[in-house]
PDB file of C-alpha atoms in Angstrom:
ATOM      1  CA  UNK A   7       9.219  28.425  89.675  1.00 84.00           C
ATOM      2  CA  UNK A   8       6.017  26.563  88.944  1.00 84.00           C
ATOM      3  CA  UNK A   9       3.789  27.261  85.969  1.00 83.00           C
ATOM      4  CA  UNK A  10       0.350  25.752  85.482  1.00 83.00           C
ATOM      5  CA  UNK A  11      -1.114  25.701  81.999  1.00 82.00           C
ATOM      6  CA  UNK A  12      -4.842  25.236  81.556  1.00 82.00           C
ATOM      7  CA  UNK A  13      -6.241  24.078  78.249  1.00 86.00           C
ATOM      8  CA  UNK A  14      -9.931  24.446  77.477  1.00 88.00           C
ATOM      9  CA  UNK A  15     -11.537  21.347  75.963  1.00 91.00           C
ATOM     10  CA  UNK A  16     -14.688  21.626  73.850  1.00 92.00           C
ATOM     11  CA  UNK A  17     -17.508  20.053  75.866  1.00 93.00           C
ATOM     12  CA  UNK A  18     -19.250  18.902  72.666  1.00 94.00           C
ATOM     13  CA  UNK A  19     -16.524  17.218  70.618  1.00 94.00           C
ATOM     14  CA  UNK A  20     -13.488  16.991  72.909  1.00 92.00           C
ATOM     15  CA  UNK A  21     -11.240  19.126  70.686  1.00 92.00           C
ATOM     16  CA  UNK A  22      -9.551  22.368  71.776  1.00 91.00           C
ATOM     17  CA  UNK A  23     -12.017  25.012  72.950  1.00 91.00           C
ATOM     18  CA  UNK A  24     -11.612  28.721  72.307  1.00 90.00           C
ATOM     19  CA  UNK A  25     -14.037  30.243  74.784  1.00 90.00           C
ATOM     20  CA  UNK A  26     -16.389  29.658  77.675  1.00 91.00           C
ATOM     21  CA  UNK A  27     -19.983  30.659  77.015  1.00 91.00           C
ATOM     22  CA  UNK A  28     -22.337  31.493  79.867  1.00 91.00           C
ATOM     23  CA  UNK A  29     -26.087  31.370  79.322  1.00 88.00           C
ATOM     24  CA  UNK A  30     -29.220  30.983  81.405  1.00 89.00           C
ATOM     25  CA  UNK A  31     -32.475  29.141  80.880  1.00 88.00           C
ATOM     26  CA  UNK A  32     -35.390  28.657  83.274  1.00 86.00           C
ATOM     27  CA  UNK A  33     -33.515  30.349  86.112  1.00 84.00           C
ATOM     28  CA  UNK A  34     -30.399  28.173  85.814  1.00 89.00           C
ATOM     29  CA  UNK A  35     -27.093  29.593  84.588  1.00 90.00           C
ATOM     30  CA  UNK A  36     -24.862  27.311  82.537  1.00 91.00           C
ATOM     31  CA  UNK A  37     -21.276  27.513  81.293  1.00 92.00           C
ATOM     32  CA  UNK A  38     -19.878  25.519  78.395  1.00 93.00           C
ATOM     33  CA  UNK A  39     -16.420  25.484  76.800  1.00 92.00           C
ATOM     34  CA  UNK A  40     -16.633  25.533  72.991  1.00 93.00           C
ATOM     35  CA  UNK A  41     -14.533  25.943  69.865  1.00 93.00           C
ATOM     36  CA  UNK A  42     -15.259  28.908  67.590  1.00 93.00           C
ATOM     37  CA  UNK A  43     -17.244  26.576  65.304  1.00 95.00           C
ATOM     38  CA  UNK A  44     -19.427  25.085  68.047  1.00 95.00           C
ATOM     39  CA  UNK A  45     -19.884  28.499  69.694  1.00 94.00           C
ATOM     40  CA  UNK A  46     -21.120  29.883  66.366  1.00 94.00           C
ATOM     41  CA  UNK A  47     -23.504  26.924  66.019  1.00 95.00           C
ATOM     42  CA  UNK A  48     -24.908  27.562  69.522  1.00 95.00           C
ATOM     43  CA  UNK A  49     -25.381  31.263  68.811  1.00 94.00           C
ATOM     44  CA  UNK A  50     -27.034  30.494  65.464  1.00 95.00           C
ATOM     45  CA  UNK A  51     -29.375  27.951  67.087  1.00 95.00           C
ATOM     46  CA  UNK A  52     -30.672  30.444  69.666  1.00 93.00           C
ATOM     47  CA  UNK A  53     -30.643  33.498  67.377  1.00 94.00           C
ATOM     48  CA  UNK A  54     -34.378  33.245  66.485  1.00 94.00           C
ATOM     49  CA  UNK A  55     -35.165  33.452  70.198  1.00 92.00           C
ATOM     50  CA  UNK A  56     -32.656  36.115  71.226  1.00 90.00           C
ATOM     51  CA  UNK A  57     -33.727  38.288  68.309  1.00 92.00           C
ATOM     52  CA  UNK A  58     -37.220  38.687  69.775  1.00 94.00           C
ATOM     53  CA  UNK A  59     -36.448  38.276  73.480  1.00 91.00           C
ATOM     54  CA  UNK A  60     -35.961  41.117  75.915  1.00 89.00           C
ATOM     55  CA  UNK A  61     -33.082  41.281  78.370  1.00 85.00           C
ATOM     56  CA  UNK A  62     -34.026  40.402  81.928  1.00 81.00           C
ATOM     57  CA  UNK A  63     -33.649  42.825  84.804  1.00 70.00           C
ATOM     58  CA  UNK A  64     -33.530  46.569  84.917  1.00 57.00           C
ATOM     59  CA  UNK A  65     -29.775  46.937  84.632  1.00 57.00           C
ATOM     60  CA  UNK A  66     -29.191  47.249  88.354  1.00 56.00           C
ATOM     61  CA  UNK A  67     -27.215  44.653  90.261  1.00 52.00           C
ATOM     62  CA  UNK A  68     -29.436  42.174  92.089  1.00 52.00           C
ATOM     63  CA  UNK A  69     -29.059  42.153  95.849  1.00 52.00           C
ATOM     64  CA  UNK A  70     -27.883  38.564  96.122  1.00 54.00           C
ATOM     65  CA  UNK A  71     -24.863  37.164  97.872  1.00 53.00           C
ATOM     66  CA  UNK A  72     -23.181  36.251  94.620  1.00 57.00           C
ATOM     67  CA  UNK A  73     -19.657  37.304  93.732  1.00 54.00           C
ATOM     68  CA  UNK A  74     -19.173  38.059  90.059  1.00 56.00           C
ATOM     69  CA  UNK A  75     -15.708  38.873  88.819  1.00 53.00           C
ATOM     70  CA  UNK A  76     -15.081  40.393  85.416  1.00 54.00           C
ATOM     71  CA  UNK A  77     -13.694  37.775  83.085  1.00 54.00           C
ATOM     72  CA  UNK A  78     -10.335  38.390  81.533  1.00 54.00           C
ATOM     73  CA  UNK A  79     -10.345  35.194  79.539  1.00 56.00           C
ATOM     74  CA  UNK A  80      -8.494  31.963  79.931  1.00 57.00           C
ATOM     75  CA  UNK A  81      -5.575  33.523  81.824  1.00 72.00           C
ATOM     76  CA  UNK A  82      -7.844  34.516  84.740  1.00 79.00           C
ATOM     77  CA  UNK A  83      -9.156  30.973  85.020  1.00 83.00           C
ATOM     78  CA  UNK A  84      -5.617  29.609  84.830  1.00 83.00           C
ATOM     79  CA  UNK A  85      -4.548  32.007  87.591  1.00 85.00           C
ATOM     80  CA  UNK A  86      -7.428  30.946  89.836  1.00 88.00           C
ATOM     81  CA  UNK A  87      -6.756  27.242  89.193  1.00 87.00           C
ATOM     82  CA  UNK A  88      -3.035  27.645  89.940  1.00 87.00           C
ATOM     83  CA  UNK A  89      -3.814  29.553  93.149  1.00 90.00           C
ATOM     84  CA  UNK A  90      -6.414  26.942  94.155  1.00 89.00           C
ATOM     85  CA  UNK A  91      -4.039  24.010  93.626  1.00 87.00           C
ATOM     86  CA  UNK A  92      -1.253  25.664  95.603  1.00 89.00           C
ATOM     87  CA  UNK A  93      -3.667  26.490  98.435  1.00 90.00           C
ATOM     88  CA  UNK A  94      -5.236  23.050  98.799  1.00 90.00           C
ATOM     89  CA  UNK A  95      -8.509  23.635  96.947  1.00 87.00           C
ATOM     90  CA  UNK A  96      -9.894  20.908  94.697  1.00 86.00           C
ATOM     91  CA  UNK A  97     -10.754  22.320  91.255  1.00 85.00           C
ATOM     92  CA  UNK A  98     -11.506  20.534  87.988  1.00 83.00           C
ATOM     93  CA  UNK A  99      -8.934  20.773  85.198  1.00 81.00           C
ATOM     94  CA  UNK A 100     -11.565  22.201  82.872  1.00 80.00           C
ATOM     95  CA  UNK A 101     -15.055  23.618  83.017  1.00 83.00           C
ATOM     96  CA  UNK A 102     -16.561  25.824  85.648  1.00 84.00           C
ATOM     97  CA  UNK A 103     -14.547  26.755  88.707  1.00 86.00           C
ATOM     98  CA  UNK A 104     -16.688  26.296  91.849  1.00 86.00           C
ATOM     99  CA  UNK A 105     -17.959  29.597  93.263  1.00 86.00           C
ATOM    100  CA  UNK A 106     -16.511  28.768  96.697  1.00 87.00           C
ATOM    101  CA  UNK A 107     -13.029  28.603  95.122  1.00 88.00           C
ATOM    102  CA  UNK A 108     -13.524  31.885  93.234  1.00 87.00           C
ATOM    103  CA  UNK A 109     -14.707  33.533  96.472  1.00 87.00           C
ATOM    104  CA  UNK A 110     -11.689  32.192  98.381  1.00 89.00           C
ATOM    105  CA  UNK A 111      -9.359  33.408  95.620  1.00 89.00           C
ATOM    106  CA  UNK A 112     -10.942  36.874  95.668  1.00 87.00           C
ATOM    107  CA  UNK A 113     -10.739  37.045  99.462  1.00 89.00           C
ATOM    108  CA  UNK A 114      -7.056  36.094  99.381  1.00 90.00           C
ATOM    109  CA  UNK A 115      -6.333  38.780  96.767  1.00 84.00           C
ATOM    110  CA  UNK A 116      -8.025  41.574  98.764  1.00 79.00           C
TER     111      UNK A 116
END
């Protein structure tokens, strides 16, 4: 039996991270792993803007060739990373999992 454990590392200070935050700016989507404290600081910093901003889109799924899987937290990422390693895919130990790997994982699970 083989078990792979993935630990999130805060991209700001290098300590343990608690969550991955996804946000977009100027048409680019970003992901960052942060501790509760740094996540709160990020949310507080953008609060004046999000308070007055409107959500983009009309609620319908865009017709793009993008695969979006519902997140189930760190365990989903760990599962994808473990699958990727055992199937010869190169994935980073932390941070964003490349979309090509997520798509391959999803295709293998279907």
